[in-house]
């Protein structure tokens, strides 16, 4: 029986599973690949051994024969194949799968540019502003947590220049050649992720991550006329990228605080104007607030009904960007007095007697307020 021990060559236990065997093989194959060890005869023969061992141990049938009869048994009963001339169909397919998986999981389109670099996460925060602030536009301080590049190591994750050393696997190239039979592949080095460098001594401040959580504060300029729920993007304001990747963006959602007087409907503002019954009946003037502050007077014609809307031009909100203002819509809300004084009661009773409990003749169709309270 041959003394060739395939398990020892791959450095795995006799009961190792297929995944364990595959991963041991890949590590060794990369390490001893002739392209990485040019002119080294020992490496070349080791590489051959590794491939031979893997071919047997990765095939359940061959492994079984080998376990029972050793390498000699395989040669004898190998169906005249004569030795181990490289990879066969199934194994090659496997290898393709592996390599593509590798390239994709390491990102960076196969290792060009910034290998293993990753864009930082986008962040989203909400701010609430008043309607007055939405009218004029406002700068709002936004305080939030984000991940920033570590100041101590400037994102390298290493303690000073001496904390970084050339990757021993790829010798600084960042890529490793990998060939089987006619096929030759190049892939990002699995040990340094294509950086060509590895951290030998991690940065104390960030523990090697190259990034740290920080409290950030920025002033966000919210434009005049901003809509409820509008989302502003601060490009690059999110989490810092990894290994030189771009920062994510910061999204600020603008909410409007409830206003004591106004409701917003697009560019228009609505105000509910309370009027006493006699004010509405007799007509006159009413004072209404405006968004800039202060009040203006509007005319109330005699016989004004509940729900009537008066439009005050250009006292609404501007469109986004600050031009063309909407209107202020003043909606009449008739207020029926409760807790009448004796004198008031007297007058209402007199009014009731004069009207004879009949609805006003001129206003049959409209839902007359007087009809309701006096009828
Ligand atoms: Zn650091
Ligand atoms: Zn490397």
mmCIF file of C-alpha atoms and ligand atoms in Angstrom:
data_model
loop_
_atom_site.group_PDB
_atom_site.id
_atom_site.type_symbol
_atom_site.label_atom_id
_atom_site.label_comp_id
_atom_site.label_asym_id
_atom_site.label_seq_id
_atom_site.Cartn_x
_atom_site.Cartn_y
_atom_site.Cartn_z
ATOM 1 C CA UNK A 1 0.000 0.000 0.000
ATOM 2 C CA UNK A 2 1.245 3.466 -0.869
ATOM 3 C CA UNK A 3 2.352 5.692 1.915
ATOM 4 C CA UNK A 4 0.723 8.727 0.275
ATOM 5 C CA UNK A 5 -1.560 10.281 2.868
ATOM 6 C CA UNK A 6 -3.986 12.644 1.151
ATOM 7 C CA UNK A 7 -5.509 13.729 4.444
ATOM 8 C CA UNK A 8 -2.126 14.747 5.781
ATOM 9 C CA UNK A 9 -1.331 16.620 2.535
ATOM 10 C CA UNK A 10 -4.471 18.725 2.863
ATOM 11 C CA UNK A 11 -4.061 18.939 6.616
ATOM 12 C CA UNK A 12 -7.551 17.646 7.407
ATOM 13 C CA UNK A 13 -8.861 14.863 9.642
ATOM 14 C CA UNK A 14 -9.915 11.556 8.149
ATOM 15 C CA UNK A 15 -13.539 12.334 8.889
ATOM 16 C CA UNK A 16 -13.415 15.863 7.408
ATOM 17 C CA UNK A 17 -16.524 16.963 5.493
ATOM 18 C CA UNK A 18 -16.534 18.119 1.828
ATOM 19 C CA UNK A 19 -16.565 21.828 2.763
ATOM 20 C CA UNK A 20 -13.625 21.465 5.085
ATOM 21 C CA UNK A 21 -11.688 19.620 2.401
ATOM 22 C CA UNK A 22 -12.522 22.208 -0.209
ATOM 23 C CA UNK A 23 -11.477 25.108 1.953
ATOM 24 C CA UNK A 24 -8.229 23.433 3.028
ATOM 25 C CA UNK A 25 -7.468 22.727 -0.600
ATOM 26 C CA UNK A 26 -8.122 26.287 -1.709
ATOM 27 C CA UNK A 27 -5.858 27.735 0.931
ATOM 28 C CA UNK A 28 -3.007 25.393 0.062
ATOM 29 C CA UNK A 29 -3.469 25.715 -3.699
ATOM 30 C CA UNK A 30 -3.197 29.487 -3.472
ATOM 31 C CA UNK A 31 -0.199 29.291 -1.213
ATOM 32 C CA UNK A 32 1.727 26.844 -3.345
ATOM 33 C CA UNK A 33 0.635 27.998 -6.745
ATOM 34 C CA UNK A 34 3.622 28.040 -9.146
ATOM 35 C CA UNK A 35 2.842 31.610 -10.223
ATOM 36 C CA UNK A 36 3.373 32.769 -6.667
ATOM 37 C CA UNK A 37 6.481 30.699 -6.136
ATOM 38 C CA UNK A 38 8.367 30.937 -9.368
ATOM 39 C CA UNK A 39 11.398 28.711 -9.654
ATOM 40 C CA UNK A 40 10.648 26.969 -6.389
ATOM 41 C CA UNK A 41 10.739 23.255 -7.214
ATOM 42 C CA UNK A 42 9.455 22.254 -3.792
ATOM 43 C CA UNK A 43 6.360 24.368 -4.174
ATOM 44 C CA UNK A 44 5.711 22.939 -7.600
ATOM 45 C CA UNK A 45 5.722 19.370 -6.366
ATOM 46 C CA UNK A 46 3.681 20.280 -3.313
ATOM 47 C CA UNK A 47 1.153 21.922 -5.611
ATOM 48 C CA UNK A 48 0.887 18.703 -7.616
ATOM 49 C CA UNK A 49 0.378 16.687 -4.439
ATOM 50 C CA UNK A 50 -2.315 19.006 -3.210
ATOM 51 C CA UNK A 51 -4.236 18.714 -6.463
ATOM 52 C CA UNK A 52 -3.908 14.983 -6.449
ATOM 53 C CA UNK A 53 -5.154 14.767 -2.878
ATOM 54 C CA UNK A 54 -8.074 17.035 -3.588
ATOM 55 C CA UNK A 55 -9.137 15.165 -6.678
ATOM 56 C CA UNK A 56 -9.464 12.004 -4.647
ATOM 57 C CA UNK A 57 -10.940 13.383 -1.450
ATOM 58 C CA UNK A 58 -13.469 15.597 -3.225
ATOM 59 C CA UNK A 59 -14.984 12.633 -5.042
ATOM 60 C CA UNK A 60 -17.103 10.421 -2.771
ATOM 61 C CA UNK A 61 -16.415 7.318 -4.903
ATOM 62 C CA UNK A 62 -12.663 7.824 -5.081
ATOM 63 C CA UNK A 63 -12.481 8.731 -1.444
ATOM 64 C CA UNK A 64 -14.214 5.509 -0.504
ATOM 65 C CA UNK A 65 -11.825 3.419 -2.597
ATOM 66 C CA UNK A 66 -8.876 5.343 -1.200
ATOM 67 C CA UNK A 67 -10.037 4.905 2.389
ATOM 68 C CA UNK A 68 -10.320 1.168 1.837
ATOM 69 C CA UNK A 69 -7.368 0.376 -0.412
ATOM 70 C CA UNK A 70 -5.110 3.421 -0.378
ATOM 71 C CA UNK A 71 -3.721 5.256 -3.410
ATOM 72 C CA UNK A 72 -2.588 1.998 -5.010
ATOM 73 C CA UNK A 73 -6.129 0.700 -4.925
ATOM 74 C CA UNK A 74 -7.267 3.726 -6.864
ATOM 75 C CA UNK A 75 -4.658 3.236 -9.555
ATOM 76 C CA UNK A 76 -5.564 -0.407 -9.933
ATOM 77 C CA UNK A 77 -9.291 0.070 -10.105
ATOM 78 C CA UNK A 78 -9.386 3.485 -11.739
ATOM 79 C CA UNK A 79 -11.015 2.220 -14.936
ATOM 80 C CA UNK A 80 -7.815 2.718 -16.947
ATOM 81 C CA UNK A 81 -7.743 6.417 -16.458
ATOM 82 C CA UNK A 82 -4.135 6.218 -15.503
ATOM 83 C CA UNK A 83 -3.255 8.553 -12.729
ATOM 84 C CA UNK A 84 -4.506 11.974 -11.900
ATOM 85 C CA UNK A 85 -4.231 14.107 -14.968
ATOM 86 C CA UNK A 86 -5.763 17.231 -13.659
ATOM 87 C CA UNK A 87 -9.324 18.153 -13.092
ATOM 88 C CA UNK A 88 -12.363 16.452 -14.489
ATOM 89 C CA UNK A 89 -15.645 17.948 -15.537
ATOM 90 C CA UNK A 90 -17.484 18.125 -12.261
ATOM 91 C CA UNK A 91 -14.527 19.501 -10.372
ATOM 92 C CA UNK A 92 -13.835 22.166 -12.922
ATOM 93 C CA UNK A 93 -17.444 23.287 -12.763
ATOM 94 C CA UNK A 94 -17.094 23.545 -9.032
ATOM 95 C CA UNK A 95 -14.045 25.682 -9.387
ATOM 96 C CA UNK A 96 -15.797 28.111 -11.703
ATOM 97 C CA UNK A 97 -18.565 28.475 -9.201
ATOM 98 C CA UNK A 98 -16.102 29.154 -6.433
ATOM 99 C CA UNK A 99 -14.180 31.754 -8.286
ATOM 100 C CA UNK A 100 -17.196 33.705 -9.399
ATOM 101 C CA UNK A 101 -18.641 33.579 -5.940
ATOM 102 C CA UNK A 102 -15.400 34.974 -4.666
ATOM 103 C CA UNK A 103 -15.312 37.835 -7.099
ATOM 104 C CA UNK A 104 -18.866 38.804 -6.362
ATOM 105 C CA UNK A 105 -18.654 38.650 -2.613
ATOM 106 C CA UNK A 106 -15.593 40.825 -2.628
ATOM 107 C CA UNK A 107 -17.318 43.504 -4.646
ATOM 108 C CA UNK A 108 -15.498 46.175 -6.566
ATOM 109 C CA UNK A 109 -16.204 44.532 -9.937
ATOM 110 C CA UNK A 110 -13.587 41.829 -9.715
ATOM 111 C CA UNK A 111 -11.108 43.724 -7.644
ATOM 112 C CA UNK A 112 -10.351 46.758 -9.753
ATOM 113 C CA UNK A 113 -10.261 50.235 -8.282
ATOM 114 C CA UNK A 114 -10.858 50.078 -4.565
ATOM 115 C CA UNK A 115 -10.991 46.437 -3.621
ATOM 116 C CA UNK A 116 -13.382 45.550 -0.842
ATOM 117 C CA UNK A 117 -14.284 49.205 -0.399
ATOM 118 C CA UNK A 118 -17.865 49.706 0.588
ATOM 119 C CA UNK A 119 -20.118 52.746 0.426
ATOM 120 C CA UNK A 120 -21.312 54.037 3.777
ATOM 121 C CA UNK A 121 -24.939 53.639 4.795
ATOM 122 C CA UNK A 122 -27.539 56.303 4.022
ATOM 123 C CA UNK A 123 -29.065 57.900 7.093
ATOM 124 C CA UNK A 124 -32.504 59.399 7.547
ATOM 125 C CA UNK A 125 -33.591 61.965 10.100
ATOM 126 C CA UNK A 126 -36.677 64.067 10.568
ATOM 127 C CA UNK A 127 -36.936 67.710 11.515
ATOM 128 C CA UNK A 128 -40.039 69.673 12.441
ATOM 129 C CA UNK A 129 -40.339 73.335 11.537
ATOM 130 C CA UNK A 130 -43.078 75.906 11.997
ATOM 131 C CA UNK A 131 -45.239 77.210 9.201
ATOM 132 C CA UNK A 132 -43.565 80.595 9.624
ATOM 133 C CA UNK A 133 -40.177 78.955 9.041
ATOM 134 C CA UNK A 134 -41.534 77.186 5.975
ATOM 135 C CA UNK A 135 -42.686 80.581 4.698
ATOM 136 C CA UNK A 136 -39.281 82.208 4.815
ATOM 137 C CA UNK A 137 -36.971 79.199 4.654
ATOM 138 C CA UNK A 138 -34.747 78.383 7.602
ATOM 139 C CA UNK A 139 -31.431 76.881 8.633
ATOM 140 C CA UNK A 140 -31.995 74.036 11.058
ATOM 141 C CA UNK A 141 -29.261 72.376 13.103
ATOM 142 C CA UNK A 142 -29.524 68.598 12.830
ATOM 143 C CA UNK A 143 -27.746 66.575 15.503
ATOM 144 C CA UNK A 144 -27.332 62.909 14.806
ATOM 145 C CA UNK A 145 -25.065 59.892 15.177
ATOM 146 C CA UNK A 146 -23.034 58.690 12.277
ATOM 147 C CA UNK A 147 -20.020 56.558 11.567
ATOM 148 C CA UNK A 148 -17.005 58.631 10.611
ATOM 149 C CA UNK A 149 -13.522 57.829 9.433
ATOM 150 C CA UNK A 150 -11.280 57.262 12.473
ATOM 151 C CA UNK A 151 -9.167 60.390 13.042
ATOM 152 C CA UNK A 152 -6.405 58.424 14.711
ATOM 153 C CA UNK A 153 -5.575 56.110 11.804
ATOM 154 C CA UNK A 154 -7.296 58.056 9.009
ATOM 155 C CA UNK A 155 -9.344 55.011 8.152
ATOM 156 C CA UNK A 156 -6.523 52.530 7.660
ATOM 157 C CA UNK A 157 -7.379 50.660 10.874
ATOM 158 C CA UNK A 158 -3.673 50.261 11.642
ATOM 159 C CA UNK A 159 -1.528 51.727 14.387
ATOM 160 C CA UNK A 160 0.692 54.069 12.412
ATOM 161 C CA UNK A 161 2.587 53.197 9.263
ATOM 162 C CA UNK A 162 4.343 50.342 11.040
ATOM 163 C CA UNK A 163 0.985 48.717 11.746
ATOM 164 C CA UNK A 164 0.609 47.795 8.088
ATOM 165 C CA UNK A 165 2.654 45.143 6.356
ATOM 166 C CA UNK A 166 2.774 43.662 2.912
ATOM 167 C CA UNK A 167 0.312 40.802 2.520
ATOM 168 C CA UNK A 168 2.275 37.556 2.745
ATOM 169 C CA UNK A 169 -0.157 35.668 0.537
ATOM 170 C CA UNK A 170 -0.004 37.862 -2.574
ATOM 171 C CA UNK A 171 3.244 39.663 -1.743
ATOM 172 C CA UNK A 172 1.549 43.001 -2.108
ATOM 173 C CA UNK A 173 0.051 42.379 -5.535
ATOM 174 C CA UNK A 174 -3.508 42.189 -4.250
ATOM 175 C CA UNK A 175 -4.325 39.431 -6.691
ATOM 176 C CA UNK A 176 -3.429 35.814 -6.979
ATOM 177 C CA UNK A 177 -3.076 33.692 -10.099
ATOM 178 C CA UNK A 178 -4.839 30.465 -10.025
ATOM 179 C CA UNK A 179 -4.657 27.894 -12.777
ATOM 180 C CA UNK A 180 -5.847 24.419 -13.546
ATOM 181 C CA UNK A 181 -5.024 22.626 -16.782
ATOM 182 C CA UNK A 182 -5.680 25.049 -19.622
ATOM 183 C CA UNK A 183 -7.456 27.530 -17.418
ATOM 184 C CA UNK A 184 -5.864 30.370 -15.612
ATOM 185 C CA UNK A 185 -7.692 32.724 -13.293
ATOM 186 C CA UNK A 186 -6.736 35.797 -11.424
ATOM 187 C CA UNK A 187 -8.719 36.759 -8.383
ATOM 188 C CA UNK A 188 -8.579 39.194 -5.498
ATOM 189 C CA UNK A 189 -6.287 37.903 -2.785
ATOM 190 C CA UNK A 190 -8.479 36.230 -0.152
ATOM 191 C CA UNK A 191 -6.222 37.242 2.719
ATOM 192 C CA UNK A 192 -5.961 40.984 2.113
ATOM 193 C CA UNK A 193 -9.119 41.417 0.029
ATOM 194 C CA UNK A 194 -7.059 42.855 -2.819
ATOM 195 C CA UNK A 195 -5.437 45.570 -0.719
ATOM 196 C CA UNK A 196 -1.971 44.037 -0.974
ATOM 197 C CA UNK A 197 -1.556 44.993 2.664
ATOM 198 C CA UNK A 198 -2.705 43.550 5.941
ATOM 199 C CA UNK A 199 -2.937 45.095 9.393
ATOM 200 C CA UNK A 200 -0.328 43.687 11.733
ATOM 201 C CA UNK A 201 -1.079 46.067 14.590
ATOM 202 C CA UNK A 202 -4.615 47.499 14.808
ATOM 203 C CA UNK A 203 -5.380 51.135 15.653
ATOM 204 C CA UNK A 204 -6.147 51.586 19.349
ATOM 205 C CA UNK A 205 -8.894 54.130 18.817
ATOM 206 C CA UNK A 206 -11.085 52.115 16.438
ATOM 207 C CA UNK A 207 -9.814 48.580 17.047
ATOM 208 C CA UNK A 208 -8.921 48.166 13.381
ATOM 209 C CA UNK A 209 -12.316 49.060 11.927
ATOM 210 C CA UNK A 210 -11.056 52.371 10.530
ATOM 211 C CA UNK A 211 -14.378 53.988 11.477
ATOM 212 C CA UNK A 212 -15.991 55.217 14.667
ATOM 213 C CA UNK A 213 -19.444 56.300 15.801
ATOM 214 C CA UNK A 214 -19.493 60.056 16.265
ATOM 215 C CA UNK A 215 -21.997 62.738 17.171
ATOM 216 C CA UNK A 216 -22.443 64.903 14.117
ATOM 217 C CA UNK A 217 -24.108 68.264 13.735
ATOM 218 C CA UNK A 218 -24.878 70.038 10.517
ATOM 219 C CA UNK A 219 -26.967 73.022 9.556
ATOM 220 C CA UNK A 220 -29.499 72.103 6.943
ATOM 221 C CA UNK A 221 -30.901 74.881 4.814
ATOM 222 C CA UNK A 222 -34.601 74.358 4.299
ATOM 223 C CA UNK A 223 -35.920 76.347 1.372
ATOM 224 C CA UNK A 224 -38.867 78.701 1.513
ATOM 225 C CA UNK A 225 -42.153 77.043 0.564
ATOM 226 C CA UNK A 226 -41.079 73.543 1.554
ATOM 227 C CA UNK A 227 -43.908 70.998 1.482
ATOM 228 C CA UNK A 228 -44.962 68.829 4.382
ATOM 229 C CA UNK A 229 -42.994 65.569 4.242
ATOM 230 C CA UNK A 230 -40.454 66.855 1.729
ATOM 231 C CA UNK A 231 -37.154 64.992 1.836
ATOM 232 C CA UNK A 232 -33.885 66.843 1.376
ATOM 233 C CA UNK A 233 -30.725 65.008 0.479
ATOM 234 C CA UNK A 234 -27.344 65.983 1.883
ATOM 235 C CA UNK A 235 -24.950 64.260 -0.456
ATOM 236 C CA UNK A 236 -22.172 62.501 1.437
ATOM 237 C CA UNK A 237 -23.724 63.340 4.810
ATOM 238 C CA UNK A 238 -24.291 59.706 5.840
ATOM 239 C CA UNK A 239 -21.987 57.070 7.268
ATOM 240 C CA UNK A 240 -18.384 57.056 6.078
ATOM 241 C CA UNK A 241 -17.471 54.335 3.576
ATOM 242 C CA UNK A 242 -15.182 51.457 4.389
ATOM 243 C CA UNK A 243 -11.678 51.196 3.009
ATOM 244 C CA UNK A 244 -11.929 54.358 0.966
ATOM 245 C CA UNK A 245 -15.533 53.796 -0.138
ATOM 246 C CA UNK A 246 -17.801 56.808 -0.618
ATOM 247 C CA UNK A 247 -19.874 58.158 2.234
ATOM 248 C CA UNK A 248 -23.598 57.482 2.203
ATOM 249 C CA UNK A 249 -26.120 60.297 1.936
ATOM 250 C CA UNK A 250 -28.112 61.977 4.650
ATOM 251 C CA UNK A 251 -31.827 62.349 4.058
ATOM 252 C CA UNK A 252 -33.757 64.944 6.036
ATOM 253 C CA UNK A 253 -37.511 64.675 6.090
ATOM 254 C CA UNK A 254 -39.202 67.986 6.848
ATOM 255 C CA UNK A 255 -42.372 67.863 8.913
ATOM 256 C CA UNK A 256 -44.490 70.902 9.716
ATOM 257 C CA UNK A 257 -45.523 71.615 13.258
ATOM 258 C CA UNK A 258 -49.192 72.119 13.946
ATOM 259 C CA UNK A 259 -50.148 75.793 13.703
ATOM 260 C CA UNK A 260 -52.584 77.362 16.118
ATOM 261 C CA UNK A 261 -54.407 79.322 13.384
ATOM 262 C CA UNK A 262 -53.673 77.914 9.962
ATOM 263 C CA UNK A 263 -53.986 74.723 8.058
ATOM 264 C CA UNK A 264 -52.048 74.307 4.892
ATOM 265 C CA UNK A 265 -53.607 73.095 1.657
ATOM 266 C CA UNK A 266 -50.905 73.215 -0.970
ATOM 267 C CA UNK A 267 -50.052 76.878 -1.362
ATOM 268 C CA UNK A 268 -53.238 78.082 0.336
ATOM 269 C CA UNK A 269 -53.746 78.546 4.039
ATOM 270 C CA UNK A 270 -57.095 78.045 5.697
ATOM 271 C CA UNK A 271 -58.215 79.981 8.723
ATOM 272 C CA UNK A 272 -61.467 79.396 10.587
ATOM 273 C CA UNK A 273 -62.902 82.745 11.533
ATOM 274 C CA UNK A 274 -65.331 82.718 14.465
ATOM 275 C CA UNK A 275 -68.241 85.130 14.018
ATOM 276 C CA UNK A 276 -71.077 85.860 16.420
ATOM 277 C CA UNK A 277 -74.519 85.295 14.987
ATOM 278 C CA UNK A 278 -75.333 89.002 15.028
ATOM 279 C CA UNK A 279 -71.994 89.899 13.360
ATOM 280 C CA UNK A 280 -72.821 87.570 10.493
ATOM 281 C CA UNK A 281 -76.363 88.849 10.239
ATOM 282 C CA UNK A 282 -75.525 92.512 10.367
ATOM 283 C CA UNK A 283 -72.208 92.430 8.521
ATOM 284 C CA UNK A 284 -69.164 94.529 9.340
ATOM 285 C CA UNK A 285 -65.487 93.812 9.675
ATOM 286 C CA UNK A 286 -63.526 90.947 11.101
ATOM 287 C CA UNK A 287 -59.861 90.750 12.011
ATOM 288 C CA UNK A 288 -57.942 87.724 10.820
ATOM 289 C CA UNK A 289 -54.335 86.748 11.506
ATOM 290 C CA UNK A 290 -51.800 86.433 8.674
ATOM 291 C CA UNK A 291 -48.817 84.126 8.502
ATOM 292 C CA UNK A 292 -46.253 86.949 8.514
ATOM 293 C CA UNK A 293 -47.616 88.009 11.885
ATOM 294 C CA UNK A 294 -50.175 90.631 12.836
ATOM 295 C CA UNK A 295 -53.745 90.852 11.642
ATOM 296 C CA UNK A 296 -55.644 92.278 8.731
ATOM 297 C CA UNK A 297 -59.254 93.380 8.469
ATOM 298 C CA UNK A 298 -61.675 91.750 6.103
ATOM 299 C CA UNK A 299 -65.179 92.850 5.173
ATOM 300 C CA UNK A 300 -68.115 90.737 6.289
ATOM 301 C CA UNK A 301 -71.233 91.378 4.218
ATOM 302 C CA UNK A 302 -74.619 91.333 5.978
ATOM 303 C CA UNK A 303 -76.255 87.883 5.962
ATOM 304 C CA UNK A 304 -72.998 85.947 5.855
ATOM 305 C CA UNK A 305 -73.645 82.217 6.222
ATOM 306 C CA UNK A 306 -71.819 79.615 8.249
ATOM 307 C CA UNK A 307 -69.100 77.981 6.157
ATOM 308 C CA UNK A 308 -68.778 80.912 3.765
ATOM 309 C CA UNK A 309 -65.206 81.264 2.497
ATOM 310 C CA UNK A 310 -63.533 84.611 1.842
ATOM 311 C CA UNK A 311 -60.372 84.584 -0.211
ATOM 312 C CA UNK A 312 -57.546 86.964 0.699
ATOM 313 C CA UNK A 313 -55.134 87.031 -2.216
ATOM 314 C CA UNK A 314 -51.448 86.279 -1.772
ATOM 315 C CA UNK A 315 -51.538 85.738 1.955
ATOM 316 C CA UNK A 316 -50.833 82.007 1.631
ATOM 317 C CA UNK A 317 -47.588 80.072 1.289
ATOM 318 C CA UNK A 318 -45.063 80.482 -1.513
ATOM 319 C CA UNK A 319 -44.442 77.656 -3.926
ATOM 320 C CA UNK A 320 -41.232 75.708 -3.367
ATOM 321 C CA UNK A 321 -38.440 78.095 -4.217
ATOM 322 C CA UNK A 322 -40.204 81.090 -2.736
ATOM 323 C CA UNK A 323 -42.228 82.671 -5.548
ATOM 324 C CA UNK A 324 -45.949 82.952 -6.398
ATOM 325 C CA UNK A 325 -47.827 82.938 -3.143
ATOM 326 C CA UNK A 326 -51.122 81.199 -2.568
ATOM 327 C CA UNK A 327 -54.159 82.693 -0.836
ATOM 328 C CA UNK A 328 -55.541 82.838 2.657
ATOM 329 C CA UNK A 329 -58.980 81.237 2.785
ATOM 330 C CA UNK A 330 -61.056 82.612 5.625
ATOM 331 C CA UNK A 331 -63.850 80.215 6.506
ATOM 332 C CA UNK A 332 -66.685 81.586 8.602
ATOM 333 C CA UNK A 333 -67.557 79.658 11.723
ATOM 334 C CA UNK A 334 -70.727 80.939 13.323
ATOM 335 C CA UNK A 335 -70.748 80.819 17.046
ATOM 336 C CA UNK A 336 -73.992 80.450 18.896
ATOM 337 C CA UNK A 337 -73.863 82.153 22.262
ATOM 338 C CA UNK A 338 -74.424 80.015 25.293
ATOM 339 C CA UNK A 339 -74.961 81.316 28.826
ATOM 340 C CA UNK A 340 -76.997 84.296 27.617
ATOM 341 C CA UNK A 341 -77.239 87.272 29.926
ATOM 342 C CA UNK A 342 -80.829 88.194 30.865
ATOM 343 C CA UNK A 343 -80.680 91.150 28.491
ATOM 344 C CA UNK A 344 -79.415 89.040 25.619
ATOM 345 C CA UNK A 345 -82.086 86.488 26.267
ATOM 346 C CA UNK A 346 -84.697 89.242 26.158
ATOM 347 C CA UNK A 347 -83.431 90.427 22.784
ATOM 348 C CA UNK A 348 -83.335 86.921 21.306
ATOM 349 C CA UNK A 349 -86.850 86.311 22.505
ATOM 350 C CA UNK A 350 -87.983 89.546 20.908
ATOM 351 C CA UNK A 351 -86.226 88.542 17.696
ATOM 352 C CA UNK A 352 -87.951 85.221 17.834
ATOM 353 C CA UNK A 353 -91.357 86.871 18.260
ATOM 354 C CA UNK A 354 -90.807 89.217 15.338
ATOM 355 C CA UNK A 355 -89.662 86.391 13.061
ATOM 356 C CA UNK A 356 -92.737 84.394 14.094
ATOM 357 C CA UNK A 357 -90.702 81.195 14.158
ATOM 358 C CA UNK A 358 -90.732 81.236 10.355
ATOM 359 C CA UNK A 359 -87.633 80.637 8.290
ATOM 360 C CA UNK A 360 -86.427 83.676 6.336
ATOM 361 C CA UNK A 361 -88.267 83.736 3.015
ATOM 362 C CA UNK A 362 -85.261 84.732 0.869
ATOM 363 C CA UNK A 363 -83.172 81.742 1.845
ATOM 364 C CA UNK A 364 -85.174 78.545 1.392
ATOM 365 C CA UNK A 365 -82.532 76.641 -0.493
ATOM 366 C CA UNK A 366 -79.493 77.378 1.560
ATOM 367 C CA UNK A 367 -79.332 75.736 4.880
ATOM 368 C CA UNK A 368 -80.052 78.850 6.791
ATOM 369 C CA UNK A 369 -78.477 79.181 10.106
ATOM 370 C CA UNK A 370 -81.413 81.133 11.470
ATOM 371 C CA UNK A 371 -83.730 78.380 10.393
ATOM 372 C CA UNK A 372 -81.798 76.095 12.608
ATOM 373 C CA UNK A 373 -81.550 78.124 15.723
ATOM 374 C CA UNK A 374 -84.842 79.959 15.546
ATOM 375 C CA UNK A 375 -87.041 77.587 13.634
HETATM 376 ZN ZN1 LIG B 1 -8.418 53.991 13.893
HETATM 377 ZN ZN1 LIG B 2 -2.899 39.553 -0.309
#
